[in-house]
Short mmCIF file of C-alpha atoms in Angstrom, two decimals:
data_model
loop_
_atom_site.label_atom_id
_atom_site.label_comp_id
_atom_site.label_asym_id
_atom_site.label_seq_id
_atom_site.Cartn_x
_atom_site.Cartn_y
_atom_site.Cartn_z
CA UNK A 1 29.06 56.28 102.26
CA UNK A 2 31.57 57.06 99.93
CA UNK A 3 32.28 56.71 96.18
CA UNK A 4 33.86 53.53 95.20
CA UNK A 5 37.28 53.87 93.70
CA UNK A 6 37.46 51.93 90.93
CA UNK A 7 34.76 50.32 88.76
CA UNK A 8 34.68 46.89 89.88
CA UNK A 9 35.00 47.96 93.44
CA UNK A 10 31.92 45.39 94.20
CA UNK A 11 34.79 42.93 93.39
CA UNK A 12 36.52 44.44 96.01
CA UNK A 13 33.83 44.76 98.20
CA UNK A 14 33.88 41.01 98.36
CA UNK A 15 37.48 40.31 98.47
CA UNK A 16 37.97 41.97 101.88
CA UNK A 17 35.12 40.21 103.53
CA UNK A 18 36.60 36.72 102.32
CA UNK A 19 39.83 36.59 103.06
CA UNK A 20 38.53 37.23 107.31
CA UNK A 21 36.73 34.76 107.01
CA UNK A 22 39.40 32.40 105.82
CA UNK A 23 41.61 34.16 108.43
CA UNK A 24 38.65 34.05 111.31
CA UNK A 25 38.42 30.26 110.07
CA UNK A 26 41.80 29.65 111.32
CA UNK A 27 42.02 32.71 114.19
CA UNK A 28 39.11 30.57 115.77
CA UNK A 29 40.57 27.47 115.84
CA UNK A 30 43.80 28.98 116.85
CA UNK A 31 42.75 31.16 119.89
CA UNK A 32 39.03 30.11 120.66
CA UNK A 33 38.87 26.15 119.53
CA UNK A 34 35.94 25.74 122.11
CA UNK A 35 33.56 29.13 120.92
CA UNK A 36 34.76 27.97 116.75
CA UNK A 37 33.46 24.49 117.26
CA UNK A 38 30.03 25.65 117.62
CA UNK A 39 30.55 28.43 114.54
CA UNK A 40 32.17 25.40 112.31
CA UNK A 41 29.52 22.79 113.09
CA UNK A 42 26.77 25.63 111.49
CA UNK A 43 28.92 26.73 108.52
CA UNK A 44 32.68 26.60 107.43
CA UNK A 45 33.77 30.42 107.18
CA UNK A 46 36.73 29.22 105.92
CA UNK A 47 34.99 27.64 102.95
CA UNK A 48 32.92 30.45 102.05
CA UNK A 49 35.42 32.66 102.01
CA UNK A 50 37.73 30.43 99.40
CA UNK A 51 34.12 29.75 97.38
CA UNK A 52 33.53 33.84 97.06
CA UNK A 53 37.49 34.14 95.72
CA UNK A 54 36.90 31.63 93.57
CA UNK A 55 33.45 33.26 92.00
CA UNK A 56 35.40 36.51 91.52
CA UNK A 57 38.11 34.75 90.25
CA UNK A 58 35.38 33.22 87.27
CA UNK A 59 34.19 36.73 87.00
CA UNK A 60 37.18 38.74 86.64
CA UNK A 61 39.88 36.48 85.18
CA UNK A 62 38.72 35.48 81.63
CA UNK A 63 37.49 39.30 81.14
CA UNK A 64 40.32 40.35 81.77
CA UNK A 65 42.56 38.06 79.51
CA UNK A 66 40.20 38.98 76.92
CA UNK A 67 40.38 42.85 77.08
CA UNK A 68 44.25 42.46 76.73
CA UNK A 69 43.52 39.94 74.24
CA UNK A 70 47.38 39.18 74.58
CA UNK A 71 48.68 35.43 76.40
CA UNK A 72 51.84 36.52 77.05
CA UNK A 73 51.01 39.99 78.63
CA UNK A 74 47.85 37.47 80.62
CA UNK A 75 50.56 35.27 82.25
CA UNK A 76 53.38 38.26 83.14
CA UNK A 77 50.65 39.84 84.78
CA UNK A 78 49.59 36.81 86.31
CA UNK A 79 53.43 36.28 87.59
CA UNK A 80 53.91 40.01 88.68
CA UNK A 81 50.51 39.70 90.57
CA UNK A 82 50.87 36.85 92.73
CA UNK A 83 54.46 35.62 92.98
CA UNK A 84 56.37 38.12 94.63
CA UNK A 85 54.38 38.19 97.82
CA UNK A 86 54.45 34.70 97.68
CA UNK A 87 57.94 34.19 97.30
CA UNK A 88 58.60 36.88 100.23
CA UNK A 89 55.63 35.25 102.44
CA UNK A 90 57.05 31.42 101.78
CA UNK A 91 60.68 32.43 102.68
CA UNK A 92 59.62 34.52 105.70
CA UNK A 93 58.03 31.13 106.71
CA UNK A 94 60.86 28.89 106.22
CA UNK A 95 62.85 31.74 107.99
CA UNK A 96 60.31 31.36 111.05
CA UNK A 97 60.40 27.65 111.09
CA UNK A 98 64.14 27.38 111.15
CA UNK A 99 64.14 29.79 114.18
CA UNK A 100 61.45 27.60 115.94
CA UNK A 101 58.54 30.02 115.84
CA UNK A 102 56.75 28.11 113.51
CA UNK A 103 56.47 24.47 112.93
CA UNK A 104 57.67 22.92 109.97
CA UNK A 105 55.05 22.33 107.13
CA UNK A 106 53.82 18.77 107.20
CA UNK A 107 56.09 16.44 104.37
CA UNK A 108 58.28 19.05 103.83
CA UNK A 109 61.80 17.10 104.71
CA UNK A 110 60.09 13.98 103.25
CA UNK A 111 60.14 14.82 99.43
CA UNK A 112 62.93 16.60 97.37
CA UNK A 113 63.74 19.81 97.44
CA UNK A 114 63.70 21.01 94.15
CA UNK A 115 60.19 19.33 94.14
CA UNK A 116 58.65 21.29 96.75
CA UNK A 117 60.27 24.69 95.16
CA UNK A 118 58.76 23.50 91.41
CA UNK A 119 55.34 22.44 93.30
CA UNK A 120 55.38 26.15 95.76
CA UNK A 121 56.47 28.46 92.66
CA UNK A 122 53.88 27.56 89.88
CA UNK A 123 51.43 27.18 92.55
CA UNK A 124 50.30 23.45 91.72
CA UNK A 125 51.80 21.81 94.98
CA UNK A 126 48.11 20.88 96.04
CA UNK A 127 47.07 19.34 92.82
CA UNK A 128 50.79 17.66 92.76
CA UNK A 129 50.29 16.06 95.89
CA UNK A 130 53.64 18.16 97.59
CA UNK A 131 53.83 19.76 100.73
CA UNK A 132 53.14 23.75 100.86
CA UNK A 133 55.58 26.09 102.60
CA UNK A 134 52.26 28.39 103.37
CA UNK A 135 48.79 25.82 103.74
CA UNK A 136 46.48 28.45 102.41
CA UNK A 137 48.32 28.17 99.19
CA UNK A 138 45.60 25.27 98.04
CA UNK A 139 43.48 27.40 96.76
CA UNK A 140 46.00 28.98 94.55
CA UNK A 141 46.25 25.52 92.89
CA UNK A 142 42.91 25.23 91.90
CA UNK A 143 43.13 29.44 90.66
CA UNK A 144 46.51 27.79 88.42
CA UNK A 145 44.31 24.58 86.89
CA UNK A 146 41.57 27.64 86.31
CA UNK A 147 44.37 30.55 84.43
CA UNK A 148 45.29 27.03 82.35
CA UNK A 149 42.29 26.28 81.28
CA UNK A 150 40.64 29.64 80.39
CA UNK A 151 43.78 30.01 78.49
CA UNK A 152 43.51 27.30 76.55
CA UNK A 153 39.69 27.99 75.64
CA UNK A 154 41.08 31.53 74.35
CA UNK A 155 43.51 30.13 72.41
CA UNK A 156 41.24 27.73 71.25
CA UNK A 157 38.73 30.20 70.69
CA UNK A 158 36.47 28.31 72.57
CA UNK A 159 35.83 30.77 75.75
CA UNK A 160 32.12 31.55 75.27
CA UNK A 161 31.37 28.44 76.27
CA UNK A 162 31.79 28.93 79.89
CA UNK A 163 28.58 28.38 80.76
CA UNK A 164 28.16 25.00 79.01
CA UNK A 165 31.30 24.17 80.74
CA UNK A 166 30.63 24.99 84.24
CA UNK A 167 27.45 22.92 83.73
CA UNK A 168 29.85 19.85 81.85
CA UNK A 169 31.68 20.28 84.97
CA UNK A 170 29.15 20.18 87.46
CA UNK A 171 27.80 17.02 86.17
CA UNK A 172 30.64 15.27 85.95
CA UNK A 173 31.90 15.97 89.07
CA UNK A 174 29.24 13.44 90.03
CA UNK A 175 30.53 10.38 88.50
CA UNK A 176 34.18 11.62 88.32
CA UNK A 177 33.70 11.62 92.28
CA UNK A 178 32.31 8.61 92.81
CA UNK A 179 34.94 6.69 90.87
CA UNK A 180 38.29 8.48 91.89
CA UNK A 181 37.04 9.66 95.73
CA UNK A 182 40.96 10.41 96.35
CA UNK A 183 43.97 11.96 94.55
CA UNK A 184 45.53 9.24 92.30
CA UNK A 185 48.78 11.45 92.30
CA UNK A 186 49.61 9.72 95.14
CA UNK A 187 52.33 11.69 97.74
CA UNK A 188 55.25 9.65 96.62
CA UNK A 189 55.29 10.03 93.28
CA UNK A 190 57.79 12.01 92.59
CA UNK A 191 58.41 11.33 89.26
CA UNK A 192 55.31 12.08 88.24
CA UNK A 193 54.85 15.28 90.25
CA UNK A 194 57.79 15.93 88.24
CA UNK A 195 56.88 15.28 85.09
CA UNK A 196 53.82 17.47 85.33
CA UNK A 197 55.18 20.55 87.49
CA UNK A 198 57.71 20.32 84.05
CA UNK A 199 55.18 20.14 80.91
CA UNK A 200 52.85 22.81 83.30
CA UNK A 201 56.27 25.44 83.24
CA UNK A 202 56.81 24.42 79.58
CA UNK A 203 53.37 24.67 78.38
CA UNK A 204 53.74 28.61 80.15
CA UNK A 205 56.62 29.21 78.38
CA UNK A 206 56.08 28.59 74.89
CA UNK A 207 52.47 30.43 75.32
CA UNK A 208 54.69 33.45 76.19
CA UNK A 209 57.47 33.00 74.14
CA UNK A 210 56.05 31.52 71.14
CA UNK A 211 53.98 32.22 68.30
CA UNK A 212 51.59 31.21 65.92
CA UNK A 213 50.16 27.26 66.10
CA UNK A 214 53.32 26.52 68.85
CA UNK A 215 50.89 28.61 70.79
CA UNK A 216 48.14 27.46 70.31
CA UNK A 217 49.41 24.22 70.89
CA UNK A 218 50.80 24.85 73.95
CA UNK A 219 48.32 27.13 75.44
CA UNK A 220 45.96 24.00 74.89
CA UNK A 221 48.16 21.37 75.98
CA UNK A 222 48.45 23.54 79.24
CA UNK A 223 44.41 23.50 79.68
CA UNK A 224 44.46 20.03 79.27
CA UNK A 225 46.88 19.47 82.14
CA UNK A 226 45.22 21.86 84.18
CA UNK A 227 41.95 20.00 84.08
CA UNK A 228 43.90 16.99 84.42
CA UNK A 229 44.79 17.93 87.83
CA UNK A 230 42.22 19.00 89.23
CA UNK A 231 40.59 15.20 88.15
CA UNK A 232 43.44 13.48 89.55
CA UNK A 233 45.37 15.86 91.93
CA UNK A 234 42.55 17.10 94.15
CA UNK A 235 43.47 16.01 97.83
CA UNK A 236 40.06 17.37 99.42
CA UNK A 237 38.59 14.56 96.34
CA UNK A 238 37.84 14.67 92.72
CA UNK A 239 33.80 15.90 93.30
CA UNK A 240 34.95 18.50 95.14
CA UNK A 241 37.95 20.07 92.99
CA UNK A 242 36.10 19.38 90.09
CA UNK A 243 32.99 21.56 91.98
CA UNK A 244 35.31 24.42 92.41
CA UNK A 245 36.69 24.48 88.95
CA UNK A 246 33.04 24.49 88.04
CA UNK A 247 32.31 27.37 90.71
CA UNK A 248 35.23 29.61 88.70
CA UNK A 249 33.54 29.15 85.44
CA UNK A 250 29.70 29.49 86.92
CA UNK A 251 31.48 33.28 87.61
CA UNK A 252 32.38 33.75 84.37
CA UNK A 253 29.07 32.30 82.87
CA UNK A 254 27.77 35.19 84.78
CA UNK A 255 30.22 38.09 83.19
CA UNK A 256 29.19 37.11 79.94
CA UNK A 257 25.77 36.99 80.50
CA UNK A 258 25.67 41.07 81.63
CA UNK A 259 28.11 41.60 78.57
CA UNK A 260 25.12 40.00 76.69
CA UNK A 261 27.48 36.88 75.12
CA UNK A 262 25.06 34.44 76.40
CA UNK A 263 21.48 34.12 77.45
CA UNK A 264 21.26 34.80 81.43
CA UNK A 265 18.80 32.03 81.22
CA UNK A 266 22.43 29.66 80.31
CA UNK A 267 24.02 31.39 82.77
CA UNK A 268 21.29 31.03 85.41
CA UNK A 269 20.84 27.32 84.60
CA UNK A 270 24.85 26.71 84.79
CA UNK A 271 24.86 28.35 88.21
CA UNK A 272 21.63 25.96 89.51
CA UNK A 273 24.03 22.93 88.34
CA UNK A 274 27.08 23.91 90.02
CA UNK A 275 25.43 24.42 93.19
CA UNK A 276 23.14 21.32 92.83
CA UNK A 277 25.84 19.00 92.26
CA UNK A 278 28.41 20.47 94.60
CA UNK A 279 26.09 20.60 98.20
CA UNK A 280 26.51 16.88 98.28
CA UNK A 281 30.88 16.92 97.26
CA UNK A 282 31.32 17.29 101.02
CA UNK A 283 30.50 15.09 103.62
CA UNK A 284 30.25 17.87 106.43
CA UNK A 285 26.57 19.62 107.12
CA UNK A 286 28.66 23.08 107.39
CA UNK A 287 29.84 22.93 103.80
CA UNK A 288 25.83 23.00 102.45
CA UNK A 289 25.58 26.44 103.93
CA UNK A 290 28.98 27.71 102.88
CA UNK A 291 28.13 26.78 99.18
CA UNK A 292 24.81 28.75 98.92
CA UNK A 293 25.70 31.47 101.29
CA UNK A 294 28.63 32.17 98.60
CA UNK A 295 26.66 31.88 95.57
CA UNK A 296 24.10 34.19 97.87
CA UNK A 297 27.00 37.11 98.70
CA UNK A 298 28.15 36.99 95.44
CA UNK A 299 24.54 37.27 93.83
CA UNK A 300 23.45 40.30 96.37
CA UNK A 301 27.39 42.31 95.42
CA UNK A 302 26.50 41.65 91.85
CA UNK A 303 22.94 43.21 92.52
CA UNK A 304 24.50 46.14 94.51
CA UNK A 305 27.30 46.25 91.88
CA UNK A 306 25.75 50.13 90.66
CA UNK A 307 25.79 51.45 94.54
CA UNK A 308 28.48 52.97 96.79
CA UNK A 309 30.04 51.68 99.02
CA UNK A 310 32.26 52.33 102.09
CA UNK A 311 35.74 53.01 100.92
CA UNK A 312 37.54 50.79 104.15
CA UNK A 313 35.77 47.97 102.18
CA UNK A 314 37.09 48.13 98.39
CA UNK A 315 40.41 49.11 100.28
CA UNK A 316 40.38 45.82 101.99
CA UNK A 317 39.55 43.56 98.94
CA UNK A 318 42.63 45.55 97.50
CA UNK A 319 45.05 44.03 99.96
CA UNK A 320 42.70 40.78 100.47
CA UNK A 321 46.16 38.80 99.33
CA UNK A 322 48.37 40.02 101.51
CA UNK A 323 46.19 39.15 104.20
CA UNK A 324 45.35 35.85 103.03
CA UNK A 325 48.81 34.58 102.49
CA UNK A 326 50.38 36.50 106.22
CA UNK A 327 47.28 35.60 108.58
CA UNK A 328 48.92 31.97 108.81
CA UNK A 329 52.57 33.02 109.72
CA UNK A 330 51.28 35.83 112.12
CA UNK A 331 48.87 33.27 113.92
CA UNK A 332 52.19 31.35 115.26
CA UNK A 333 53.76 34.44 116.17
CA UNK A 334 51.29 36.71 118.08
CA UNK A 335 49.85 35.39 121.45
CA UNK A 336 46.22 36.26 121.36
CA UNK A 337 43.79 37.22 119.15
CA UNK A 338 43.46 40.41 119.99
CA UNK A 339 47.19 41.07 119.09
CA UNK A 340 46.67 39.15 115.68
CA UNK A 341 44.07 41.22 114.63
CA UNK A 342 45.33 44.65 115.18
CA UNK A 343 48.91 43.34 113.07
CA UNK A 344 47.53 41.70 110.31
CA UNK A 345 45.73 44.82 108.26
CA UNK A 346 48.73 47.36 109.18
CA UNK A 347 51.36 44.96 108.03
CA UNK A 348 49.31 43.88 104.86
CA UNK A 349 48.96 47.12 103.93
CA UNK A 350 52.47 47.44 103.94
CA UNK A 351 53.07 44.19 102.20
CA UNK A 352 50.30 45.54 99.43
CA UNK A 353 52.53 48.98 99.12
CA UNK A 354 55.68 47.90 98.98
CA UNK A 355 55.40 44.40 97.78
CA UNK A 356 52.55 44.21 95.88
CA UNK A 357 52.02 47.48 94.05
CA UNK A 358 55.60 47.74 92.71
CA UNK A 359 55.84 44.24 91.60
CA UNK A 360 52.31 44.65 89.15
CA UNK A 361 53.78 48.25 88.24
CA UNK A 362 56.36 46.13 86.86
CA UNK A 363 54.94 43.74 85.39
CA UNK A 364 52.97 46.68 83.56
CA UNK A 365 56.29 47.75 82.09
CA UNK A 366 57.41 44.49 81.03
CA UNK A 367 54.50 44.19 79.08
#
């Protein structure tokens, strides 16, 4: 055992582990269908991996907005952090699927193409009903609605009431579910997708380059359309987008319970909700397992949160996005699994050093 790195390295710790399982999700079905069918009829790896991102997400995300305290340093950070990679990885895509080596992302020569670059670049393409150059790039929808929102509560000076809204969230997933069981942004609107990939960008930019109650305004009026997508956006169905915005903010319930905000009883009861209420948003018996098995990981890192840990395993959480966002394209372009596994962590480490790190050093500056 070695000292962990950094503080949160428990964060870390649980990065790595989820992003292979999203990418033994899709390895499985790739290059052993027959062996994954029996692993994906007990539990869905590739959902417990996306559930554990999205509890550190909750956990990490409003702290740190808060300890900057700043919206406009929150969302260049946000930008350095994330779109670079994913500009390189979508392009290198496109490149592939021109050549032949990779097949061309479902929709993407039915809808406009200055709609599917809005819908890819702020990240919303799954709540806006577009195609996505890279199909992993859901979850990142559902991590945009969440940056929106969380925003707007901070603006708002509403964000210690996380836990109150995770259980709000949870409970009306429910209902909200049962009465919209599809996305009502329907995949030819695109007008509408228009419309609201517009207001989202505005609603950013004002927050960053404004001041004062145009803020505030905006920042709100960008939390408002986050949460309206996720109601009426949410392809995999309104119960369960709704459950996962509620998972982000069960995380956060959590934070501010061990910074002593709120009562770990609120947190604890916030937490029972979210999980209550989301087993049943799935019709598949290997999502019930995935759901409690994430809460469970992220409950037993939490507890371990004081110990050591192996350094290979912070290390890996630290370039968990570059493998999350490259496991796709490499699965096309690699023959066997054996092949795909020893390319993916040298080549997102390299992705991490000389995509990744610069581009958030950057960002630093520009702050």
């Amino acid at each position: 055992m070695f000292p962990a790195p950094v503080r949160l390295a428990w964060l870390d710790a649980l990065r790595g582990p989820a992003a292979l399982a999203v990418t033994m999700h899709h390895a499985g079905w790739t290059f052993l269908p027959g062996v994954w069918a029996e692993v994906d009829r007990r539990i869905d790896l590739g959902s417990w991996g996306v559930l554990v991102f999205f509890l550190v997400s909750g956990y990490i995300i409003p702290a740190s907005l808060e300890r900057r305290g700043d919206l406009r340093a929150f969302w260049v950070g946000r930008g350095f952090r994330l779109l670079p990679l994913l500009v390189v990885a979508c392009g290198l895509a496109l490149v592939l699927a021109a050549a032949g080596l990779l097949p061309v992302p479902k929709g993407l020569g039915e809808r406009p193409w200055p709609l599917i670059v809005l819908g890819n670049v702020t990240m919303l393409q799954e709540l806006l009903n577009l195609p996505a150059v890279i199909s992993v790039t859901w979850t990142l929808s559902y991590e945009m609605a969440f940056y929106l929102v969380s925003v707007a509560l901070f603006a708002a000076r509403q964000a210690h009431r996380s836990a109150g809204i995770a259980a709000a969230l949870a409970v009306a997933a429910v209902p909200l579910g049962l009465l919209l069981p599809r996305a009502t942004i329907g995949g030819r609107a695109d007008l509408v997708a228009a419309v609201l990939g517009v207001a989202v960008v505005v609603a950013i930019a004002v927050t960053v380059l404004g001041a004062g109650r145009a803020r505030t305004v905006a920042a709100v009026a960008g939390g408002l359309l986050g949460l309206a997508l996720v109601v009426l956006g949410s392809r995999g169905g309104t119960w369960q987008g709704v459950i996962i915005l509620a998972t982000m903010f069960a995380g956060t319930a959590i934070h501010r319970a061990e910074r002593g905000t709120i009562s770990w009883q609120a947190a604890g009861l916030a937490v029972a909700l979210v999980v209550g209420c989301g087993i049943p948003a799935k019709d598949d018996p290997a999502w019930v397992p995935a759901i409690v098995l994430a809460f469970g990981a992220f409950g037993l890192a939490y507890a371990l949160r004081g110990r050591t840990f192996p350094r290979w395993l912070p290390w890996l959480g630290t370039i968990s996005f570059s493998v999350y966002l490259l496991h796709p394209i490499l699965l096309y372009v690699l023959p066997d699994l054996p092949s795909f596994l020893l390319a993916l962590i040298p080549l997102s480490a390299l992705t991490h050093r000389w995509i990744e790190i610069p581009a958030q050093r950057l960002g630093k500056r520009l702050r």
